[in-house]
Amino acid sequence: GENVEQHPSTLSVQEGDSAVIKCTYSDSASNYFPWYKQELGKGPQLIIDIRSNVGEKKDQRIAVTLNKTAKHFSLHITETQPEDSAVYFCAARKGGGKLIFGQGTELSVKP
Amino acid sequence: SQTIHQWPATLVQPVGSPLSLECTVEGTSNPNLYWYRQAAGRGLQLLFYSVGIGQISSEVPQNLSASRPQDRQFILSSKKLLLSDSGFYLCAWHQQGGGTEAFFGQGTRLTVV
């Protein structure tokens, strides 16, 4: 089955800097890759997603890139703000199958 | 619009007691439903996955079970809780088919004492 590895597990940046979180997946048939943000004590919420027919997607300060050949995808947050501090999860899914998550990255943005 | 309800928000149960967590989805039909557990290490461990009424896939051997008695209702149960069952339990759903966003409930914080 699918396996998703996520790095780093913790990331600390200064406000205004960029943050990059990377994930790799094992099943080459996976075709949907969402990113979720989870604040303390709450359920994860989708922030951006990408499908396998696209190499990059951007939404304001957030972007995701996908390299299907290498089976990895990354989340890029520019101009980080303290409210970006949270735990971020990547995930992968094949067709209508199960959604498998990475281990999470705790992002801390220091003012 | 679609919404997902999960309750209770917090629960403290003694070891050996039964468990029942409920999740319901509104505004859609025939969703794929999930139960995840999140331990202190933050990772989201997939426990159960359902594509339809009575169709449950168990992902890891454990002390828990799941049922889907109705299309939009997903229940997580245990006959006898263990200390290791403590954690943050999350229900999620997405529409059938590929490339669709999954929505999470607000979670249940279970502490087994």
GROMACS .gro file of C-alpha atoms in nm:
model
  224
    1GLY     CA    1   0.000   0.000   0.000
    2GLU     CA    2   0.086   0.366  -0.012
    3ASN     CA    3   0.348   0.506   0.225
    4VAL     CA    4   0.413   0.878   0.269
    5GLU     CA    5   0.729   1.015   0.428
    6GLN     CA    6   0.741   1.380   0.541
    7HIS     CA    7   1.037   1.597   0.641
    8PRO     CA    8   1.132   1.779   0.851
    9SER     CA    9   0.938   1.689   1.163
   10THR     CA   10   0.995   2.036   1.308
   11LEU     CA   11   1.078   2.362   1.135
   12SER     CA   12   1.148   2.700   1.289
   13VAL     CA   13   1.174   3.015   1.076
   14GLN     CA   14   1.181   3.388   1.132
   15GLU     CA   15   0.877   3.589   1.034
   16GLY     CA   16   0.905   3.688   0.671
   17ASP     CA   17   1.127   3.396   0.574
   18SER     CA   18   1.016   3.106   0.356
   19ALA     CA   19   0.934   2.756   0.477
   20VAL     CA   20   0.959   2.436   0.274
   21ILE     CA   21   0.820   2.097   0.371
   22LYS     CA   22   0.889   1.790   0.161
   23CYS     CA   23   0.709   1.459   0.114
   24THR     CA   24   0.777   1.143  -0.079
   25TYR     CA   25   0.526   0.873  -0.169
   26SER     CA   26   0.568   0.512  -0.269
   27ASP     CA   27   0.275   0.429  -0.498
   28SER     CA   28   0.335   0.565  -0.847
   29ALA     CA   29  -0.038   0.535  -0.916
   30SER     CA   30  -0.124   0.800  -0.655
   31ASN     CA   31  -0.271   1.101  -0.828
   32TYR     CA   32  -0.400   1.339  -0.564
   33PHE     CA   33  -0.178   1.520  -0.311
   34PRO     CA   34  -0.339   1.751  -0.053
   35TRP     CA   35  -0.176   1.954   0.222
   36TYR     CA   36  -0.349   2.012   0.553
   37LYS     CA   37  -0.291   2.258   0.836
   38GLN     CA   38  -0.383   2.157   1.189
   39GLU     CA   39  -0.408   2.400   1.475
   40LEU     CA   40  -0.392   2.282   1.833
   41GLY     CA   41  -0.694   2.077   1.939
   42LYS     CA   42  -0.867   2.103   1.602
   43GLY     CA   43  -0.918   1.886   1.299
   44PRO     CA   44  -0.689   1.935   0.996
   45GLN     CA   45  -0.803   2.174   0.725
   46LEU     CA   46  -0.709   2.166   0.360
   47ILE     CA   47  -0.485   2.453   0.252
   48ILE     CA   48  -0.388   2.346  -0.099
   49ASP     CA   49  -0.393   2.037  -0.317
   50ILE     CA   50  -0.245   1.924  -0.645
   51ARG     CA   51  -0.336   1.656  -0.894
   52SER     CA   52  -0.092   1.447  -1.090
   53ASN     CA   53  -0.157   1.622  -1.419
   54VAL     CA   54  -0.012   1.946  -1.280
   55GLY     CA   55   0.346   2.022  -1.175
   56GLU     CA   56   0.286   2.330  -0.965
   57LYS     CA   57   0.000   2.517  -0.804
   58LYS     CA   58   0.001   2.847  -0.620
   59ASP     CA   59  -0.245   3.022  -0.393
   60GLN     CA   60  -0.119   3.357  -0.261
   61ARG     CA   61   0.170   3.279  -0.024
   62ILE     CA   62   0.135   2.903  -0.055
   63ALA     CA   63   0.258   2.685  -0.339
   64VAL     CA   64   0.291   2.313  -0.398
   65THR     CA   65   0.520   2.142  -0.647
   66LEU     CA   66   0.496   1.784  -0.767
   67ASN     CA   67   0.766   1.569  -0.926
   68LYS     CA   68   0.595   1.250  -1.044
   69THR     CA   69   0.914   1.091  -1.169
   70ALA     CA   70   1.084   1.123  -0.834
   71LYS     CA   71   0.758   1.069  -0.645
   72HIS     CA   72   0.792   1.370  -0.425
   73PHE     CA   73   0.599   1.688  -0.362
   74SER     CA   74   0.669   1.997  -0.156
   75LEU     CA   75   0.486   2.277   0.021
   76HIS     CA   76   0.631   2.626   0.000
   77ILE     CA   77   0.515   2.908   0.226
   78THR     CA   78   0.658   3.252   0.152
   79GLU     CA   79   0.659   3.561   0.372
   80THR     CA   80   0.572   3.353   0.676
   81GLN     CA   81   0.363   3.505   0.952
   82PRO     CA   82   0.316   3.398   1.317
   83GLU     CA   83  -0.034   3.272   1.232
   84ASP     CA   84   0.126   3.019   0.996
   85SER     CA   85   0.253   2.835   1.305
   86ALA     CA   86   0.079   2.497   1.313
   87VAL     CA   87   0.130   2.133   1.222
   88TYR     CA   88   0.125   2.063   0.849
   89PHE     CA   89   0.046   1.729   0.691
   90CYS     CA   90   0.094   1.604   0.340
   91ALA     CA   91  -0.113   1.317   0.204
   92ALA     CA   92  -0.149   1.101  -0.105
   93ARG     CA   93  -0.437   0.914  -0.260
   94LYS     CA   94  -0.486   0.689  -0.560
   95GLY     CA   95  -0.814   0.742  -0.742
   96GLY     CA   96  -1.100   0.706  -0.495
   97GLY     CA   97  -0.884   0.509  -0.255
   98LYS     CA   98  -0.758   0.570   0.093
   99LEU     CA   99  -0.602   0.899   0.200
  100ILE     CA  100  -0.262   0.829   0.356
  101PHE     CA  101  -0.085   1.098   0.557
  102GLY     CA  102   0.274   1.186   0.628
  103GLN     CA  103   0.395   1.215   0.985
  104GLY     CA  104   0.347   1.590   1.009
  105THR     CA  105   0.573   1.896   1.040
  106GLU     CA  106   0.545   2.136   1.330
  107LEU     CA  107   0.613   2.482   1.190
  108SER     CA  108   0.704   2.762   1.427
  109VAL     CA  109   0.725   3.117   1.293
  110LYS     CA  110   0.909   3.346   1.531
  111PRO     CA  111   0.820   3.717   1.528
  112SER     CA  112  -2.339   2.267   0.208
  113GLN     CA  113  -2.174   1.964   0.357
  114THR     CA  114  -2.088   1.939   0.725
  115ILE     CA  115  -1.939   1.675   0.949
  116HIS     CA  116  -2.029   1.628   1.312
  117GLN     CA  117  -1.819   1.435   1.557
  118TRP     CA  118  -1.890   1.385   1.926
  119PRO     CA  119  -1.813   1.401   2.204
  120ALA     CA  120  -1.530   1.655   2.195
  121THR     CA  121  -1.360   1.514   2.503
  122LEU     CA  122  -1.399   1.191   2.689
  123VAL     CA  123  -1.235   1.040   2.996
  124GLN     CA  124  -1.297   0.670   3.038
  125PRO     CA  125  -1.162   0.408   3.278
  126VAL     CA  126  -0.963   0.111   3.155
  127GLY     CA  127  -1.191  -0.176   3.066
  128SER     CA  128  -1.493   0.040   2.990
  129PRO     CA  129  -1.667   0.042   2.650
  130LEU     CA  130  -1.636   0.318   2.391
  131SER     CA  131  -1.863   0.462   2.128
  132LEU     CA  132  -1.768   0.764   1.918
  133GLU     CA  133  -2.006   0.884   1.653
  134CYS     CA  134  -1.956   1.074   1.332
  135THR     CA  135  -2.223   1.194   1.092
  136VAL     CA  136  -2.202   1.375   0.762
  137GLU     CA  137  -2.469   1.603   0.620
  138GLY     CA  138  -2.528   1.739   0.274
  139THR     CA  139  -2.387   1.453   0.070
  140SER     CA  140  -2.457   1.091  -0.008
  141ASN     CA  141  -2.242   0.779  -0.031
  142PRO     CA  142  -1.928   0.943   0.110
  143ASN     CA  143  -1.603   0.762   0.181
  144LEU     CA  144  -1.557   0.771   0.558
  145TYR     CA  145  -1.247   0.744   0.774
  146TRP     CA  146  -1.141   0.712   1.135
  147TYR     CA  147  -0.790   0.832   1.218
  148ARG     CA  148  -0.608   0.837   1.550
  149GLN     CA  149  -0.350   1.098   1.636
  150ALA     CA  150  -0.116   1.016   1.921
  151ALA     CA  151   0.121   1.257   2.091
  152GLY     CA  152   0.370   1.218   1.808
  153ARG     CA  153   0.132   1.404   1.576
  154GLY     CA  154   0.102   1.149   1.294
  155LEU     CA  155  -0.243   1.061   1.157
  156GLN     CA  156  -0.281   0.685   1.174
  157LEU     CA  157  -0.558   0.544   0.956
  158LEU     CA  158  -0.772   0.308   1.163
  159PHE     CA  159  -1.078   0.234   0.949
  160TYR     CA  160  -1.199   0.318   0.604
  161SER     CA  161  -1.546   0.270   0.457
  162VAL     CA  162  -1.675   0.306   0.100
  163GLY     CA  163  -2.034   0.212   0.179
  164ILE     CA  164  -2.284   0.083   0.433
  165GLY     CA  165  -2.148  -0.224   0.607
  166GLN     CA  166  -1.818  -0.202   0.415
  167ILE     CA  167  -1.536  -0.148   0.662
  168SER     CA  168  -1.165  -0.186   0.601
  169SER     CA  169  -0.952  -0.224   0.912
  170GLU     CA  170  -0.605  -0.087   0.861
  171VAL     CA  171  -0.427  -0.197   1.176
  172PRO     CA  172  -0.495  -0.474   1.427
  173GLN     CA  173  -0.620  -0.316   1.744
  174ASN     CA  174  -0.869  -0.308   2.024
  175LEU     CA  175  -1.118  -0.103   1.823
  176SER     CA  176  -1.393  -0.171   1.572
  177ALA     CA  177  -1.600   0.043   1.339
  178SER     CA  178  -1.947   0.022   1.196
  179ARG     CA  179  -2.145   0.207   0.933
  180PRO     CA  180  -2.510   0.142   1.004
  181GLN     CA  181  -2.629   0.422   0.777
  182ASP     CA  182  -2.484   0.591   0.470
  183ARG     CA  183  -2.364   0.899   0.655
  184GLN     CA  184  -2.297   0.756   1.000
  185PHE     CA  185  -1.967   0.609   1.111
  186ILE     CA  186  -1.916   0.471   1.462
  187LEU     CA  187  -1.594   0.380   1.639
  188SER     CA  188  -1.628   0.132   1.924
  189SER     CA  189  -1.444  -0.072   2.177
  190LYS     CA  190  -1.569  -0.335   2.419
  191LYS     CA  191  -1.287  -0.279   2.668
  192LEU     CA  192  -1.060   0.023   2.652
  193LEU     CA  193  -0.686   0.001   2.709
  194LEU     CA  194  -0.455   0.278   2.829
  195SER     CA  195  -0.295   0.271   2.484
  196ASP     CA  196  -0.627   0.370   2.327
  197SER     CA  197  -0.581   0.726   2.454
  198GLY     CA  198  -0.544   0.980   2.178
  199PHE     CA  199  -0.713   1.227   1.950
  200TYR     CA  200  -0.965   1.058   1.719
  201LEU     CA  201  -1.063   1.219   1.394
  202CYS     CA  202  -1.343   1.134   1.155
  203ALA     CA  203  -1.316   1.243   0.792
  204TRP     CA  204  -1.507   1.210   0.467
  205HIS     CA  205  -1.472   1.279   0.099
  206GLN     CA  206  -1.686   1.223  -0.203
  207GLN     CA  207  -1.649   0.908  -0.406
  208GLY     CA  208  -1.403   0.932  -0.688
  209GLY     CA  209  -1.054   1.064  -0.720
  210GLY     CA  210  -0.907   1.404  -0.650
  211THR     CA  211  -1.165   1.525  -0.403
  212GLU     CA  212  -1.099   1.717  -0.085
  213ALA     CA  213  -1.134   1.534   0.247
  214PHE     CA  214  -1.306   1.714   0.533
  215PHE     CA  215  -1.232   1.645   0.898
  216GLY     CA  216  -1.442   1.664   1.209
  217GLN     CA  217  -1.316   1.857   1.508
  218GLY     CA  218  -1.194   1.544   1.682
  219THR     CA  219  -1.249   1.363   2.010
  220ARG     CA  220  -0.983   1.377   2.279
  221LEU     CA  221  -1.001   1.038   2.454
  222THR     CA  222  -0.816   0.982   2.779
  223VAL     CA  223  -0.820   0.635   2.925
  224VAL     CA  224  -0.741   0.634   3.295
   0.00000   0.00000   0.00000
